[in-house]
Amino acid sequence: MTEFKNFIGGKWVAAQSGKTFESHNPANGELVGILPLSDASDAADAVEQAATAYDKWRKYPAPKRAELIYRVSEILRARKQEMGELLTREMGKVLPEALGDVQEAIDMAMYMAGEGRRLNGLLVPSELPSKWAMAVRDPLGVVAAITPWNFPIAIPAWKMFPALVCGNTVVWKPASDTPVLAERMIQIYEEAGFPPGVVNLVTGPGGAVGDAFIAHPKVRLVTFTGSTDVGRDVSMQAAKYLKRVSLEMGGKNAIIVLDDADIDLAIEGILWSAFGTTGQRCTACSRVIAQQGIKSELLDKLAARAAKLRLGDGLLATTDVGPVINKKAVEKIHEYTEIAKREGAIVLVGGEPATDGDLAKGSFYKPTIFDNVLPNMRVAQEEIFGPALSVIKAGSIEDAIQINNSTNFGLSTSVYTSNVNKAFEAMRDVTTGLLYINAGTIGSEVQLPFGGTRGTGNGHREGGGPVVLDTFTEWKTIYVDYSGRLQRAQIDTDALAQKL
Ligand code: NAP
């Protein structure tokens, strides 16, 4: 058993209060680590150290910053199996998915390391002679990253690699359910050779550590991924200080299955999207919107397959679906089953915690399907964040898209159809940030933007693509006049035209 520490200014230190908390394996309750229960004073120390390190770090050439990030990717690749196993132990997802989580961080590190030799600005012609017009990206300063437990390696990577390559320094508060993974990750940054203070870690409750980061005057950007309720709070607090806030929040994602779909392909996509990661992805499919002609056959086949999914410890090769994150999550999911029944939905499979044999030691909920769901029911509108799927009937593609678009979230949609015109209709009319045609709602790649509309995000994009640089930099527009005389934009241009 290991006791861990905060990483502040390049040193491993206990919480100033000396208090600790524990992290447990959701599959069996095993103790995974003991961590500092930090508070506002630890958070403030970390920000001060990050602010001190910033001035040197921002002047260190971007290609050299990128080399350190690339080194992280190499160490992570060498430790992929070990990190994946730890991820399954601390967070619960089955090992192949845990390895995928680590791989996504490797991908992001390689992608952002490449940015070290790009970080493109803008260079445009000036309207005046002998004048240079350009815009460059400046780092922001200290970036506070507040991250969730469901992608404990990949999501911090989405935030920290772009922040660092752009020249920012980072203070990181990981989720209290997966702090040991954060510790291991920081050990890798240290090994890669990041200078002291450039990357800092403070574990402890969101309300204490997260809030202290948000309120600290030297934090310039808060990059948050988590639930919509907490994200709204983060945003409201940060607004008081006029801080930039990038929010990635909840989802209520749907798979639309049209009558002309390849039904077996759709079933594979639904099972993977709804029950993969035990339904605990922000992009997890929690609604199937089935056109009336295909719904009955789809549902029969889907229910039969879902009932056969094997629950268990994610490290076992025989496990299809791992635990949910903790006992509180089991209770929350079950509350939604009760709500669904009260609202008139029918529980087709699952609908209860799984407690047979060894499962009783962990936090397991049976893969669950609700039929007869209407678009305005709570189980069709609210994020459940577990293995629970609501099935809704639609008359037409227009009807299906309207139902899809009618929640307060806007992250991911998928449409199964064999008709190219309908696929394009969906591409035009779906209003979520991600759309998949003939594939499930999950499975983003780092070279494209990731994020959502409405209650899912606040307009920034993280997770990938060159646009992430916009979140982590400030534009500085620079004009250089080398004419040696006063030249007036918008005024002297007329005189110039007359001279031609
Ligand atoms: P959460 O409860 O909102 O927590 C997210 C992070 O915020 C954690 O580090 C948490 O710390 C911290 N936090 C809690 N209260 C805070 C406060 N008052 N001030 C500042 N920070 C605070 O979310 P979660 O349960 O970890 O993650 C699941 C949610 O994340 C789901 O809603 C899911 O959809 C969403 N998610 C979204 C995306 C996306 O890209 N859109 C990706 C993944 C997950 P503690 O752990 O100490 O409470």
CSV table of N, CA, C and O in Angstrom, one decimal, residues 279-384:
chain,number,residue,atom,x,y,z
A,279,GLY,N,-21.5,2.5,-19.1
A,279,GLY,CA,-22.4,3.7,-19.4
A,279,GLY,C,-21.8,5.0,-18.8
A,279,GLY,O,-22.5,6.0,-18.8
A,280,GLN,N,-20.6,4.9,-18.3
A,280,GLN,CA,-20.1,6.1,-17.7
A,280,GLN,C,-19.1,6.9,-18.6
A,280,GLN,O,-18.0,7.3,-18.2
A,281,ARG,N,-19.5,7.1,-19.8
A,281,ARG,CA,-18.8,8.1,-20.7
A,281,ARG,C,-19.7,9.3,-20.9
A,281,ARG,O,-20.9,9.1,-21.0
A,282,CYS,N,-19.1,10.4,-21.0
A,282,CYS,CA,-20.0,11.6,-21.3
A,282,CYS,C,-20.7,11.4,-22.6
A,282,CYS,O,-21.7,11.9,-22.9
A,283,THR,N,-20.1,10.6,-23.5
A,283,THR,CA,-20.7,10.3,-24.8
A,283,THR,C,-21.5,9.0,-24.8
A,283,THR,O,-21.9,8.6,-25.9
A,284,ALA,N,-21.7,8.4,-23.7
A,284,ALA,CA,-22.4,7.1,-23.7
A,284,ALA,C,-23.8,7.3,-24.3
A,284,ALA,O,-24.4,8.3,-24.1
A,285,CYS,N,-24.3,6.2,-24.9
A,285,CYS,CA,-25.6,6.3,-25.5
A,285,CYS,C,-26.6,6.0,-24.4
A,285,CYS,O,-26.6,4.9,-23.8
A,286,SER,N,-27.5,7.0,-24.1
A,286,SER,CA,-28.5,6.7,-23.0
A,286,SER,C,-29.9,6.7,-23.6
A,286,SER,O,-30.8,6.6,-22.8
A,287,ARG,N,-30.0,7.0,-24.9
A,287,ARG,CA,-31.3,7.0,-25.5
A,287,ARG,C,-31.1,6.3,-26.9
A,287,ARG,O,-30.2,6.6,-27.6
A,288,VAL,N,-32.1,5.3,-27.2
A,288,VAL,CA,-32.2,4.9,-28.5
A,288,VAL,C,-33.5,5.4,-29.1
A,288,VAL,O,-34.5,5.3,-28.4
A,289,ILE,N,-33.4,6.1,-30.2
A,289,ILE,CA,-34.6,6.6,-30.8
A,289,ILE,C,-34.8,5.8,-32.1
A,289,ILE,O,-34.1,5.9,-33.1
A,290,ALA,N,-35.8,4.9,-32.0
A,290,ALA,CA,-36.0,3.9,-33.1
A,290,ALA,C,-37.2,4.2,-33.9
A,290,ALA,O,-38.3,4.5,-33.3
A,291,GLN,N,-37.0,4.2,-35.2
A,291,GLN,CA,-38.2,4.4,-36.1
A,291,GLN,C,-39.2,3.3,-35.9
A,291,GLN,O,-38.8,2.1,-35.6
A,292,GLN,N,-40.4,3.6,-36.1
A,292,GLN,CA,-41.5,2.6,-35.7
A,292,GLN,C,-41.4,1.3,-36.4
A,292,GLN,O,-41.7,0.2,-35.8
A,293,GLY,N,-40.9,1.3,-37.6
A,293,GLY,CA,-40.9,0.0,-38.4
A,293,GLY,C,-39.8,-1.0,-37.9
A,293,GLY,O,-39.9,-2.2,-38.2
A,294,ILE,N,-38.8,-0.5,-37.3
A,294,ILE,CA,-37.7,-1.4,-36.9
A,294,ILE,C,-37.6,-1.6,-35.4
A,294,ILE,O,-37.0,-2.5,-34.9
A,295,LYS,N,-38.4,-0.8,-34.6
A,295,LYS,CA,-38.3,-0.8,-33.2
A,295,LYS,C,-38.4,-2.1,-32.5
A,295,LYS,O,-37.6,-2.6,-31.7
A,296,SER,N,-39.5,-2.9,-32.9
A,296,SER,CA,-39.8,-4.1,-32.2
A,296,SER,C,-38.7,-5.1,-32.3
A,296,SER,O,-38.2,-5.7,-31.4
A,297,GLU,N,-38.2,-5.3,-33.6
A,297,GLU,CA,-37.2,-6.3,-33.8
A,297,GLU,C,-35.9,-5.9,-33.2
A,297,GLU,O,-35.2,-6.7,-32.5
A,298,LEU,N,-35.6,-4.6,-33.3
A,298,LEU,CA,-34.4,-4.1,-32.7
A,298,LEU,C,-34.3,-4.3,-31.2
A,298,LEU,O,-33.4,-4.8,-30.6
A,299,LEU,N,-35.5,-4.0,-30.6
A,299,LEU,CA,-35.5,-4.1,-29.1
A,299,LEU,C,-35.4,-5.6,-28.6
A,299,LEU,O,-34.8,-5.9,-27.6
A,300,ASP,N,-36.1,-6.5,-29.3
A,300,ASP,CA,-36.0,-7.9,-29.0
A,300,ASP,C,-34.6,-8.4,-29.0
A,300,ASP,O,-34.1,-9.0,-28.0
A,301,LYS,N,-33.9,-8.1,-30.1
A,301,LYS,CA,-32.5,-8.5,-30.2
A,301,LYS,C,-31.6,-7.9,-29.2
A,301,LYS,O,-30.7,-8.5,-28.6
A,302,LEU,N,-31.8,-6.6,-29.0
A,302,LEU,CA,-31.0,-5.8,-28.1
A,302,LEU,C,-31.1,-6.3,-26.6
A,302,LEU,O,-30.2,-6.5,-25.9
A,303,ALA,N,-32.4,-6.5,-26.2
A,303,ALA,CA,-32.6,-7.0,-24.9
A,303,ALA,C,-32.0,-8.4,-24.6
A,303,ALA,O,-31.4,-8.6,-23.6
A,304,ALA,N,-32.1,-9.2,-25.6
A,304,ALA,CA,-31.5,-10.6,-25.5
A,304,ALA,C,-30.0,-10.5,-25.3
A,304,ALA,O,-29.4,-11.2,-24.4
A,305,ARG,N,-29.4,-9.6,-26.1
A,305,ARG,CA,-27.9,-9.4,-26.0
A,305,ARG,C,-27.5,-8.8,-24.6
A,305,ARG,O,-26.5,-9.2,-24.0
A,306,ALA,N,-28.2,-7.8,-24.2
A,306,ALA,CA,-27.9,-7.0,-23.0
A,306,ALA,C,-28.0,-7.9,-21.8
A,306,ALA,O,-27.2,-7.9,-20.9
A,307,ALA,N,-29.0,-8.8,-21.8
A,307,ALA,CA,-29.2,-9.7,-20.7
A,307,ALA,C,-28.0,-10.7,-20.5
A,307,ALA,O,-27.8,-11.2,-19.4
A,308,LYS,N,-27.3,-10.9,-21.6
A,308,LYS,CA,-26.2,-11.9,-21.5
A,308,LYS,C,-24.8,-11.2,-21.1
A,308,LYS,O,-23.8,-11.9,-21.0
A,309,LEU,N,-24.8,-9.9,-21.0
A,309,LEU,CA,-23.5,-9.3,-20.7
A,309,LEU,C,-23.0,-9.7,-19.3
A,309,LEU,O,-23.9,-9.8,-18.3
A,310,ARG,N,-21.7,-10.0,-19.2
A,310,ARG,CA,-21.2,-10.6,-17.9
A,310,ARG,C,-20.6,-9.5,-17.1
A,310,ARG,O,-19.7,-8.8,-17.5
A,311,LEU,N,-21.1,-9.3,-15.9
A,311,LEU,CA,-20.5,-8.3,-14.9
A,311,LEU,C,-19.4,-8.9,-14.1
A,311,LEU,O,-19.3,-10.1,-13.9
A,312,GLY,N,-18.4,-8.0,-13.8
A,312,GLY,CA,-17.3,-8.5,-12.9
A,312,GLY,C,-16.2,-7.5,-12.9
A,312,GLY,O,-16.3,-6.4,-13.3
A,313,ASP,N,-15.1,-8.0,-12.3
A,313,ASP,CA,-13.9,-7.2,-12.1
A,313,ASP,C,-13.3,-7.0,-13.5
A,313,ASP,O,-13.1,-7.9,-14.3
A,314,GLY,N,-13.0,-5.7,-13.8
A,314,GLY,CA,-12.5,-5.4,-15.2
A,314,GLY,C,-11.2,-6.0,-15.6
A,314,GLY,O,-10.8,-6.0,-16.7
A,315,LEU,N,-10.5,-6.6,-14.6
A,315,LEU,CA,-9.2,-7.2,-14.9
A,315,LEU,C,-9.4,-8.6,-15.4
A,315,LEU,O,-8.5,-9.2,-16.0
A,316,LEU,N,-10.6,-9.2,-15.2
A,316,LEU,CA,-10.9,-10.6,-15.7
A,316,LEU,C,-11.3,-10.5,-17.2
A,316,LEU,O,-12.1,-9.7,-17.6
A,317,ALA,N,-10.7,-11.5,-18.0
A,317,ALA,CA,-11.0,-11.5,-19.4
A,317,ALA,C,-12.4,-11.9,-19.6
A,317,ALA,O,-13.0,-11.6,-20.7
A,318,THR,N,-13.1,-12.5,-18.7
A,318,THR,CA,-14.5,-12.9,-18.9
A,318,THR,C,-15.5,-11.8,-18.6
A,318,THR,O,-16.7,-11.9,-18.8
A,319,THR,N,-15.0,-10.6,-18.2
A,319,THR,CA,-15.9,-9.5,-17.8
A,319,THR,C,-16.2,-8.7,-19.1
A,319,THR,O,-15.3,-8.2,-19.8
A,320,ASP,N,-17.5,-8.5,-19.3
A,320,ASP,CA,-18.0,-7.5,-20.4
A,320,ASP,C,-18.2,-6.1,-19.8
A,320,ASP,O,-17.9,-5.1,-20.4
A,321,VAL,N,-18.7,-6.1,-18.6
A,321,VAL,CA,-19.1,-4.8,-18.0
A,321,VAL,C,-18.6,-4.7,-16.6
A,321,VAL,O,-18.9,-5.6,-15.7
A,322,GLY,N,-17.8,-3.7,-16.3
A,322,GLY,CA,-17.2,-3.5,-14.9
A,322,GLY,C,-18.2,-2.8,-14.0
A,322,GLY,O,-19.3,-2.6,-14.3
A,323,PRO,N,-17.7,-2.5,-12.8
A,323,PRO,CA,-18.5,-1.8,-11.8
A,323,PRO,C,-18.8,-0.4,-12.2
A,323,PRO,O,-18.1,0.2,-13.1
A,324,VAL,N,-19.7,0.3,-11.5
A,324,VAL,CA,-19.8,1.7,-11.6
A,324,VAL,C,-18.9,2.3,-10.5
A,324,VAL,O,-18.3,1.5,-9.7
A,325,ILE,N,-18.7,3.6,-10.5
A,325,ILE,CA,-17.6,4.2,-9.7
A,325,ILE,C,-17.7,4.0,-8.2
A,325,ILE,O,-16.7,3.8,-7.6
A,326,ASN,N,-18.9,4.0,-7.7
A,326,ASN,CA,-19.0,3.8,-6.2
A,326,ASN,C,-20.4,3.5,-5.8
A,326,ASN,O,-21.3,3.5,-6.7
A,327,LYS,N,-20.7,3.3,-4.5
A,327,LYS,CA,-22.0,2.9,-4.1
A,327,LYS,C,-23.0,4.0,-4.3
A,327,LYS,O,-24.2,3.7,-4.6
A,328,LYS,N,-22.6,5.2,-4.2
A,328,LYS,CA,-23.5,6.3,-4.4
A,328,LYS,C,-24.0,6.3,-5.9
A,328,LYS,O,-25.2,6.6,-6.1
A,329,ALA,N,-23.2,5.9,-6.8
A,329,ALA,CA,-23.6,5.8,-8.2
A,329,ALA,C,-24.6,4.7,-8.4
A,329,ALA,O,-25.6,4.9,-9.1
A,330,VAL,N,-24.4,3.6,-7.7
A,330,VAL,CA,-25.4,2.5,-7.7
A,330,VAL,C,-26.8,3.0,-7.3
A,330,VAL,O,-27.8,2.8,-7.9
A,331,GLU,N,-26.8,3.8,-6.2
A,331,GLU,CA,-28.0,4.3,-5.6
A,331,GLU,C,-28.7,5.3,-6.6
A,331,GLU,O,-29.9,5.3,-6.8
A,332,LYS,N,-27.8,6.1,-7.2
A,332,LYS,CA,-28.4,7.1,-8.2
A,332,LYS,C,-29.0,6.4,-9.4
A,332,LYS,O,-30.1,6.8,-9.8
A,333,ILE,N,-28.4,5.4,-9.9
A,333,ILE,CA,-28.9,4.7,-11.1
A,333,ILE,C,-30.2,4.0,-10.7
A,333,ILE,O,-31.2,4.1,-11.4
A,334,HIS,N,-30.2,3.4,-9.5
A,334,HIS,CA,-31.5,2.7,-9.1
A,334,HIS,C,-32.6,3.7,-8.9
A,334,HIS,O,-33.8,3.4,-9.2
A,335,GLU,N,-32.3,4.9,-8.4
A,335,GLU,CA,-33.3,5.9,-8.2
A,335,GLU,C,-34.0,6.2,-9.6
A,335,GLU,O,-35.2,6.4,-9.7
A,336,TYR,N,-33.1,6.2,-10.7
A,336,TYR,CA,-33.7,6.5,-12.0
A,336,TYR,C,-34.6,5.3,-12.5
A,336,TYR,O,-35.5,5.5,-13.2
A,337,THR,N,-34.2,4.1,-12.1
A,337,THR,CA,-35.1,3.0,-12.4
A,337,THR,C,-36.5,3.2,-11.8
A,337,THR,O,-37.5,3.0,-12.4
A,338,GLU,N,-36.5,3.6,-10.5
A,338,GLU,CA,-37.8,3.8,-9.9
A,338,GLU,C,-38.5,5.0,-10.5
A,338,GLU,O,-39.7,4.9,-10.7
A,339,ILE,N,-37.8,6.0,-10.9
A,339,ILE,CA,-38.4,7.1,-11.6
A,339,ILE,C,-39.0,6.7,-12.9
A,339,ILE,O,-40.2,7.0,-13.3
A,340,ALA,N,-38.2,5.9,-13.7
A,340,ALA,CA,-38.7,5.4,-15.0
A,340,ALA,C,-40.0,4.6,-14.8
A,340,ALA,O,-41.0,4.8,-15.5
A,341,LYS,N,-40.1,3.7,-13.8
A,341,LYS,CA,-41.3,2.9,-13.5
A,341,LYS,C,-42.5,3.9,-13.2
A,341,LYS,O,-43.6,3.7,-13.7
A,342,ARG,N,-42.2,4.8,-12.3
A,342,ARG,CA,-43.3,5.7,-12.0
A,342,ARG,C,-43.8,6.5,-13.1
A,342,ARG,O,-45.0,6.9,-13.2
A,343,GLU,N,-42.9,6.8,-14.1
A,343,GLU,CA,-43.3,7.6,-15.2
A,343,GLU,C,-44.0,6.8,-16.3
A,343,GLU,O,-44.4,7.3,-17.3
A,344,GLY,N,-44.0,5.5,-16.1
A,344,GLY,CA,-44.8,4.6,-17.1
A,344,GLY,C,-43.9,3.8,-18.0
A,344,GLY,O,-44.4,3.2,-18.9
A,345,ALA,N,-42.5,3.9,-17.8
A,345,ALA,CA,-41.7,3.1,-18.7
A,345,ALA,C,-41.7,1.6,-18.2
A,345,ALA,O,-42.1,1.3,-17.1
A,346,ILE,N,-41.3,0.7,-19.1
A,346,ILE,CA,-41.2,-0.7,-18.8
A,346,ILE,C,-39.7,-1.1,-18.7
A,346,ILE,O,-39.0,-0.8,-19.6
A,347,VAL,N,-39.4,-1.8,-17.6
A,347,VAL,CA,-38.0,-2.3,-17.5
A,347,VAL,C,-37.9,-3.6,-18.2
A,347,VAL,O,-38.4,-4.6,-17.8
A,348,LEU,N,-37.2,-3.6,-19.3
A,348,LEU,CA,-37.1,-4.8,-20.2
A,348,LEU,C,-36.0,-5.8,-19.6
A,348,LEU,O,-36.2,-7.0,-19.7
A,349,VAL,N,-34.9,-5.2,-19.3
A,349,VAL,CA,-33.8,-6.1,-18.7
A,349,VAL,C,-33.1,-5.2,-17.5
A,349,VAL,O,-33.2,-4.0,-17.6
A,350,GLY,N,-32.5,-5.9,-16.6
A,350,GLY,CA,-31.8,-5.3,-15.5
A,350,GLY,C,-32.8,-4.6,-14.6
A,350,GLY,O,-33.7,-5.2,-14.1
A,351,GLY,N,-32.4,-3.3,-14.2
A,351,GLY,CA,-33.3,-2.6,-13.3
A,351,GLY,C,-33.0,-2.8,-11.8
A,351,GLY,O,-33.8,-2.4,-11.0
A,352,GLU,N,-31.8,-3.4,-11.5
A,352,GLU,CA,-31.5,-3.6,-10.1
A,352,GLU,C,-30.0,-3.7,-9.9
A,352,GLU,O,-29.2,-4.1,-10.9
A,353,PRO,N,-29.5,-3.4,-8.7
A,353,PRO,CA,-28.0,-3.7,-8.5
A,353,PRO,C,-27.7,-5.1,-8.6
A,353,PRO,O,-28.6,-6.0,-8.5
A,354,ALA,N,-26.5,-5.4,-9.0
A,354,ALA,CA,-26.0,-6.8,-9.1
A,354,ALA,C,-25.2,-7.2,-7.9
A,354,ALA,O,-24.2,-6.5,-7.6
A,355,THR,N,-25.7,-8.2,-7.2
A,355,THR,CA,-25.0,-8.5,-5.9
A,355,THR,C,-24.7,-10.0,-5.7
A,355,THR,O,-24.4,-10.4,-4.6
A,356,ASP,N,-24.7,-10.7,-6.8
A,356,ASP,CA,-24.4,-12.2,-6.7
A,356,ASP,C,-23.0,-12.4,-6.4
A,356,ASP,O,-22.1,-11.8,-7.0
A,357,GLY,N,-22.7,-13.3,-5.5
A,357,GLY,CA,-21.3,-13.7,-5.2
A,357,GLY,C,-20.4,-12.5,-4.9
A,357,GLY,O,-20.7,-11.6,-4.1
A,358,ASP,N,-19.2,-12.5,-5.6
A,358,ASP,CA,-18.2,-11.5,-5.4
A,358,ASP,C,-18.7,-10.1,-5.7
A,358,ASP,O,-18.1,-9.1,-5.3
A,359,LEU,N,-19.7,-10.0,-6.6
A,359,LEU,CA,-20.2,-8.7,-7.0
A,359,LEU,C,-20.7,-7.9,-5.8
A,359,LEU,O,-20.6,-6.6,-5.8
A,360,ALA,N,-21.1,-8.6,-4.7
A,360,ALA,CA,-21.6,-7.9,-3.6
A,360,ALA,C,-20.5,-7.0,-2.9
A,360,ALA,O,-20.8,-6.0,-2.2
A,361,LYS,N,-19.2,-7.3,-3.2
A,361,LYS,CA,-18.1,-6.6,-2.6
A,361,LYS,C,-17.9,-5.2,-3.3
A,361,LYS,O,-17.2,-4.3,-2.8
A,362,GLY,N,-18.4,-5.1,-4.5
A,362,GLY,CA,-18.2,-3.9,-5.3
A,362,GLY,C,-19.5,-3.1,-5.6
A,362,GLY,O,-20.5,-3.3,-4.9
A,363,SER,N,-19.4,-2.3,-6.6
A,363,SER,CA,-20.5,-1.4,-6.9
A,363,SER,C,-21.0,-1.8,-8.3
A,363,SER,O,-20.5,-1.2,-9.3
A,364,PHE,N,-21.9,-2.7,-8.4
A,364,PHE,CA,-22.4,-3.2,-9.7
A,364,PHE,C,-23.9,-2.9,-10.0
A,364,PHE,O,-24.7,-3.0,-9.0
A,365,TYR,N,-24.2,-2.5,-11.2
A,365,TYR,CA,-25.6,-2.4,-11.6
A,365,TYR,C,-25.8,-3.1,-12.9
A,365,TYR,O,-25.0,-3.0,-13.8
A,366,LYS,N,-26.9,-3.9,-12.9
A,366,LYS,CA,-27.2,-4.7,-14.2
A,366,LYS,C,-27.5,-3.8,-15.4
A,366,LYS,O,-28.2,-2.8,-15.2
A,367,PRO,N,-26.9,-4.1,-16.5
A,367,PRO,CA,-27.3,-3.4,-17.7
A,367,PRO,C,-28.8,-3.4,-17.9
A,367,PRO,O,-29.5,-4.4,-17.8
A,368,THR,N,-29.3,-2.2,-18.1
A,368,THR,CA,-30.8,-1.9,-17.9
A,368,THR,C,-31.3,-1.3,-19.2
A,368,THR,O,-30.7,-0.4,-19.8
A,369,ILE,N,-32.5,-1.8,-19.6
A,369,ILE,CA,-33.2,-1.1,-20.8
A,369,ILE,C,-34.6,-0.8,-20.4
A,369,ILE,O,-35.3,-1.6,-19.9
A,370,PHE,N,-34.9,0.5,-20.6
A,370,PHE,CA,-36.3,1.0,-20.4
A,370,PHE,C,-37.0,1.1,-21.7
A,370,PHE,O,-36.5,1.8,-22.6
A,371,ASP,N,-38.2,0.5,-21.8
A,371,ASP,CA,-39.0,0.6,-23.1
A,371,ASP,C,-40.2,1.6,-22.7
A,371,ASP,O,-40.4,1.9,-21.6
A,372,ASN,N,-40.9,2.0,-23.8
A,372,ASN,CA,-42.1,2.8,-23.6
A,372,ASN,C,-41.7,4.2,-23.1
A,372,ASN,O,-42.5,4.8,-22.3
A,373,VAL,N,-40.5,4.7,-23.4
A,373,VAL,CA,-40.1,6.0,-22.8
A,373,VAL,C,-40.6,7.1,-23.8
A,373,VAL,O,-40.5,6.9,-25.0
A,374,LEU,N,-41.1,8.1,-23.2
A,374,LEU,CA,-41.5,9.3,-24.0
A,374,LEU,C,-40.5,10.4,-23.9
A,374,LEU,O,-39.8,10.4,-22.9
A,375,PRO,N,-40.3,11.2,-25.0
A,375,PRO,CA,-39.2,12.1,-25.0
A,375,PRO,C,-39.1,13.1,-23.8
A,375,PRO,O,-38.0,13.5,-23.5
A,376,ASN,N,-40.2,13.4,-23.2
A,376,ASN,CA,-40.1,14.4,-22.1
A,376,ASN,C,-40.0,13.7,-20.7
A,376,ASN,O,-39.9,14.4,-19.7
A,377,MET,N,-39.9,12.4,-20.6
A,377,MET,CA,-39.7,11.8,-19.3
A,377,MET,C,-38.3,12.1,-18.8
A,377,MET,O,-37.4,12.3,-19.5
A,378,ARG,N,-38.2,12.0,-17.5
A,378,ARG,CA,-36.9,12.3,-16.8
A,378,ARG,C,-35.8,11.4,-17.3
A,378,ARG,O,-34.7,11.8,-17.5
A,379,VAL,N,-36.1,10.1,-17.5
A,379,VAL,CA,-35.1,9.2,-18.0
A,379,VAL,C,-34.7,9.4,-19.4
A,379,VAL,O,-33.7,8.9,-19.9
A,380,ALA,N,-35.5,10.3,-20.1
A,380,ALA,CA,-35.1,10.6,-21.5
A,380,ALA,C,-34.4,12.0,-21.5
A,380,ALA,O,-33.9,12.4,-22.6
A,381,GLN,N,-34.4,12.7,-20.4
A,381,GLN,CA,-33.9,14.1,-20.4
A,381,GLN,C,-32.6,14.2,-19.5
A,381,GLN,O,-31.8,15.1,-19.8
A,382,GLU,N,-32.5,13.5,-18.4
A,382,GLU,CA,-31.5,13.7,-17.4
A,382,GLU,C,-30.3,12.7,-17.6
A,382,GLU,O,-30.6,11.5,-18.0
A,383,GLU,N,-29.1,13.1,-17.3
A,383,GLU,CA,-28.0,12.2,-17.4
A,383,GLU,C,-28.0,11.2,-16.2
A,383,GLU,O,-28.0,11.6,-15.1
A,384,ILE,N,-28.0,9.9,-16.5
A,384,ILE,CA,-28.0,8.9,-15.5
A,384,ILE,C,-26.6,8.5,-15.1
A,384,ILE,O,-26.2,8.2,-14.0
